[in-house]
Amino acid sequence: EMCIRDRTALTFVAESPAGEWVGSVTAQVEKPDGPDAQHIFGGAPTVPQTQLIGVYVRPEHRGTGLARELVRAGVEWSWSLADPRVERVRLHVHQQNLRALGFYRKLGFEPTGRTPDMPGRPGEREYEMALPRPEA
């Protein structure tokens, strides 16, 4: 776990039985009143949230359920936080990555309607998708 100013992030790493890196995801806390709130990709958050960043599984390990487990780990960690109490988990998917859009929908993520431009790539957009905190 690492702390960057007022942000907390945790990276989950998947390894093969031989100890080889095969995938990872980072969950990063984003607060509406955080010092960098105005510079967060996709705009300042309106509620305490986490963003899943860099969901990646090596090609030879795709289709094994590993990506689902990595996302699940990031989501469960998000819900476990007490300060701040995270209200939603979000992520961004490139507009052309229809497979990823379908994958995240199956996990309960829904498009929020926010579609920020990809930094440094005019005309290319990212779809923000979010998973609200489950009712107790």
XYZ file of C-alpha atoms in Angstrom, residues 35-87:
53
model
C -5.747 18.386 -2.947
C -5.638 16.994 -6.501
C -9.422 16.638 -6.975
C -9.528 19.112 -9.875
C -6.812 17.204 -11.743
C -8.359 13.735 -11.550
C -8.959 12.152 -14.959
C -12.611 12.509 -15.880
C -13.228 15.367 -13.437
C -13.368 15.945 -9.705
C -15.306 13.275 -7.799
C -18.599 14.207 -6.138
C -18.363 11.385 -3.561
C -15.464 9.433 -2.049
C -14.628 6.772 -4.627
C -11.893 4.539 -5.914
C -10.745 4.268 -9.484
C -9.479 0.977 -10.883
C -6.468 1.695 -13.061
C -4.376 -0.514 -15.299
C -6.424 -3.710 -15.252
C -4.156 -6.032 -17.213
C -3.754 -9.778 -17.664
C -1.051 -11.246 -19.895
C -2.552 -12.702 -23.100
C -1.735 -16.314 -22.255
C -3.739 -16.008 -19.000
C -6.839 -14.347 -20.464
C -10.114 -16.243 -20.332
C -9.132 -17.920 -17.043
C -11.188 -15.689 -14.711
C -8.067 -13.882 -13.532
C -9.245 -10.427 -14.671
C -12.525 -10.960 -12.792
C -10.590 -11.893 -9.638
C -8.313 -8.856 -9.910
C -11.304 -6.521 -10.314
C -13.076 -8.275 -7.430
C -10.026 -7.750 -5.196
C -9.947 -4.023 -6.016
C -13.690 -3.648 -5.415
C -13.641 -5.583 -2.117
C -10.702 -3.504 -0.861
C -12.621 -0.349 -1.820
C -15.682 -1.396 0.190
C -13.466 -2.331 3.162
C -12.151 1.215 3.623
C -13.534 3.141 6.594
C -11.944 6.546 5.956
C -13.076 7.516 3.487
C -16.149 5.325 3.136
C -16.111 4.705 -0.612
C -19.484 5.245 -2.322
